[in-house]
Amino acid sequence: AVAEVNFPSWAKAVDLMYPRALKMTLKPRHIIAGYPLVTTLLCVSRKDFFAANWTSVMDSCYQKFNKQDKYTRLVTLGCVSRLTWTYLFRCTESTSITFKKLDVILKTIFPPFRRAVHPSDTPLDHFILITYFSLMR
C-alpha cells in the first residue's frame, strides 16, 4: 500500500487529467462520473500531489451529502471512503495530524449528538469501511 509508481509519464498523465476531471465535478450532469474519476486520479497519483489536493475533494464531497439525490450521495460517500483509505495507508504523517484529519472525517459522517449517520438513506457499507480503516490504522 505504500509503494509508489515512479513513472514520469504516469505523473504527467495524472497532472494533465486532474484539472479537467475537477471541472467535471462542477457540472451537474457530470457529477456521477467526475467524482470517481477525480478520486481515482488522486489515489494513483504521487504522494505529494495527493497530500496537496485530497482535502479539497473531501470538502466538496461533504457538500454533496446535503444537496444531491441518493445516488450522488452514495457515489461521493464511496469517494470519501477511498480517499480515507489512501490517506491512512499511503501518507505518513505524525499521529496527531492523522488523528485530527481523521476526527474531521468521522465527525462529518457520524455527527455528534445524533443517532443517524450522515448522509442518511444510504447503505452502511462505506460507513463500515471507513470505521474499519480508522481502527486498523
Short mmCIF file of C-alpha atoms in Angstrom, two decimals:
data_model
loop_
_atom_site.label_atom_id
_atom_site.label_comp_id
_atom_site.label_asym_id
_atom_site.label_seq_id
_atom_site.Cartn_x
_atom_site.Cartn_y
_atom_site.Cartn_z
CA ALA A 1 0.00 0.00 0.00
CA VAL A 2 2.92 2.35 0.48
CA ALA A 3 4.59 1.58 -2.86
CA GLU A 4 4.53 4.36 -5.38
CA VAL A 5 4.83 4.07 -9.13
CA ASN A 6 7.57 6.40 -10.27
CA PHE A 7 6.99 6.79 -13.99
CA PRO A 8 7.27 10.36 -15.25
CA SER A 9 4.72 9.69 -17.99
CA TRP A 10 2.22 8.45 -15.38
CA ALA A 11 2.68 11.54 -13.24
CA LYS A 12 2.33 13.72 -16.33
CA ALA A 13 -0.91 11.96 -17.29
CA VAL A 14 -2.36 12.49 -13.81
CA ASP A 15 -1.29 16.15 -13.86
CA LEU A 16 -2.95 16.58 -17.25
CA MET A 17 -6.24 14.83 -16.45
CA TYR A 18 -6.80 16.06 -12.89
CA PRO A 19 -7.79 19.69 -13.66
CA ARG A 20 -10.21 18.55 -16.38
CA ALA A 21 -11.75 15.94 -14.13
CA LEU A 22 -12.10 18.50 -11.35
CA LYS A 23 -14.04 20.76 -13.74
CA MET A 24 -16.36 17.82 -14.43
CA THR A 25 -17.39 17.76 -10.78
CA LEU A 26 -18.73 21.31 -11.10
CA LYS A 27 -21.23 20.41 -13.82
CA PRO A 28 -24.42 18.72 -12.58
CA ARG A 29 -24.65 16.26 -15.45
CA HIS A 30 -21.04 15.08 -14.97
CA ILE A 31 -21.03 14.71 -11.18
CA ILE A 32 -21.61 10.94 -11.24
CA ALA A 33 -18.56 10.35 -13.45
CA GLY A 34 -16.45 13.26 -12.24
CA TYR A 35 -16.11 12.42 -8.56
CA PRO A 36 -14.97 8.80 -9.05
CA LEU A 37 -12.54 9.97 -11.74
CA VAL A 38 -11.04 12.67 -9.52
CA THR A 39 -10.83 10.22 -6.62
CA THR A 40 -9.11 7.58 -8.73
CA LEU A 41 -6.64 10.10 -10.11
CA LEU A 42 -5.80 11.25 -6.60
CA CYS A 43 -5.46 7.71 -5.28
CA VAL A 44 -3.00 6.70 -8.01
CA SER A 45 -1.07 9.97 -8.01
CA ARG A 46 2.19 10.82 -6.29
CA LYS A 47 2.06 11.19 -2.51
CA ASP A 48 2.82 14.90 -2.56
CA PHE A 49 0.12 15.54 -5.17
CA PHE A 50 -2.39 13.53 -3.13
CA ALA A 51 -1.46 15.33 0.08
CA ALA A 52 -1.91 18.73 -1.56
CA ASN A 53 -5.35 18.01 -3.09
CA TRP A 54 -7.28 15.39 -1.15
CA THR A 55 -8.80 17.67 1.50
CA SER A 56 -10.42 19.94 -1.08
CA VAL A 57 -12.03 16.94 -2.78
CA MET A 58 -13.23 15.65 0.59
CA ASP A 59 -14.81 19.02 1.39
CA SER A 60 -16.52 19.01 -1.99
CA CYS A 61 -17.87 15.52 -1.31
CA TYR A 62 -19.20 16.66 2.08
CA GLN A 63 -21.15 19.45 0.38
CA LYS A 64 -22.84 16.94 -1.92
CA PHE A 65 -24.16 14.96 1.07
CA ASN A 66 -26.90 17.50 1.75
CA LYS A 67 -27.86 18.80 -1.66
CA GLN A 68 -27.96 15.90 -4.08
CA ASP A 69 -30.05 12.82 -4.76
CA LYS A 70 -29.46 9.45 -3.10
CA TYR A 71 -27.23 8.04 -5.86
CA THR A 72 -24.95 11.09 -5.84
CA ARG A 73 -24.62 10.85 -2.05
CA LEU A 74 -23.67 7.18 -2.41
CA VAL A 75 -21.05 7.96 -5.07
CA THR A 76 -19.48 10.76 -3.03
CA LEU A 77 -19.51 8.62 0.11
CA GLY A 78 -17.61 5.96 -1.86
CA CYS A 79 -15.11 8.64 -2.82
CA VAL A 80 -14.72 9.62 0.83
CA SER A 81 -14.02 6.01 1.81
CA ARG A 82 -11.41 5.58 -0.95
CA LEU A 83 -9.68 8.85 -0.10
CA THR A 84 -9.68 7.89 3.59
CA TRP A 85 -8.01 4.56 2.82
CA THR A 86 -5.41 6.21 0.62
CA TYR A 87 -4.66 8.85 3.24
CA LEU A 88 -4.36 6.36 6.09
CA PHE A 89 -2.24 3.76 4.30
CA ARG A 90 -0.14 5.79 1.85
CA CYS A 91 0.56 9.06 3.60
CA THR A 92 2.88 9.07 6.56
CA GLU A 93 2.22 12.00 8.85
CA SER A 94 2.57 12.33 12.58
CA THR A 95 -0.01 10.62 14.73
CA SER A 96 -1.51 13.87 15.99
CA ILE A 97 -2.04 15.28 12.47
CA THR A 98 -3.52 11.99 11.28
CA PHE A 99 -5.83 11.91 14.29
CA LYS A 100 -7.03 15.47 13.64
CA LYS A 101 -7.81 14.78 9.99
CA LEU A 102 -9.49 11.50 10.82
CA ASP A 103 -11.51 13.21 13.54
CA VAL A 104 -12.93 15.65 10.98
CA ILE A 105 -13.92 12.80 8.68
CA LEU A 106 -15.57 10.79 11.45
CA LYS A 107 -17.41 13.77 12.91
CA THR A 108 -18.77 14.60 9.47
CA ILE A 109 -20.18 11.17 8.72
CA PHE A 110 -21.04 10.32 12.33
CA PRO A 111 -22.30 13.66 13.70
CA PRO A 112 -22.06 14.05 17.47
CA PHE A 113 -25.29 14.00 19.45
CA ARG A 114 -27.17 12.25 16.63
CA ARG A 115 -28.02 8.61 16.25
CA ALA A 116 -28.20 8.75 12.47
CA VAL A 117 -25.25 8.71 10.11
CA HIS A 118 -24.70 11.46 7.56
CA PRO A 119 -25.75 11.14 4.78
CA SER A 120 -28.72 9.10 5.82
CA ASP A 121 -30.68 6.82 3.47
CA THR A 122 -27.52 5.21 2.15
CA PRO A 123 -26.29 1.65 2.65
CA LEU A 124 -23.93 1.20 5.57
CA ASP A 125 -21.11 -0.43 3.56
CA HIS A 126 -18.96 2.69 3.23
CA PHE A 127 -19.55 3.70 6.85
CA ILE A 128 -18.33 0.28 7.93
CA LEU A 129 -15.27 0.53 5.66
CA ILE A 130 -14.31 3.97 6.98
CA THR A 131 -14.66 2.74 10.55
CA TYR A 132 -12.61 -0.36 9.76
CA PHE A 133 -9.84 1.66 8.10
CA SER A 134 -9.76 4.06 11.03
CA LEU A 135 -9.46 1.30 13.59
CA MET A 136 -6.82 -0.60 11.62
CA ARG A 137 -4.55 2.41 11.45
#
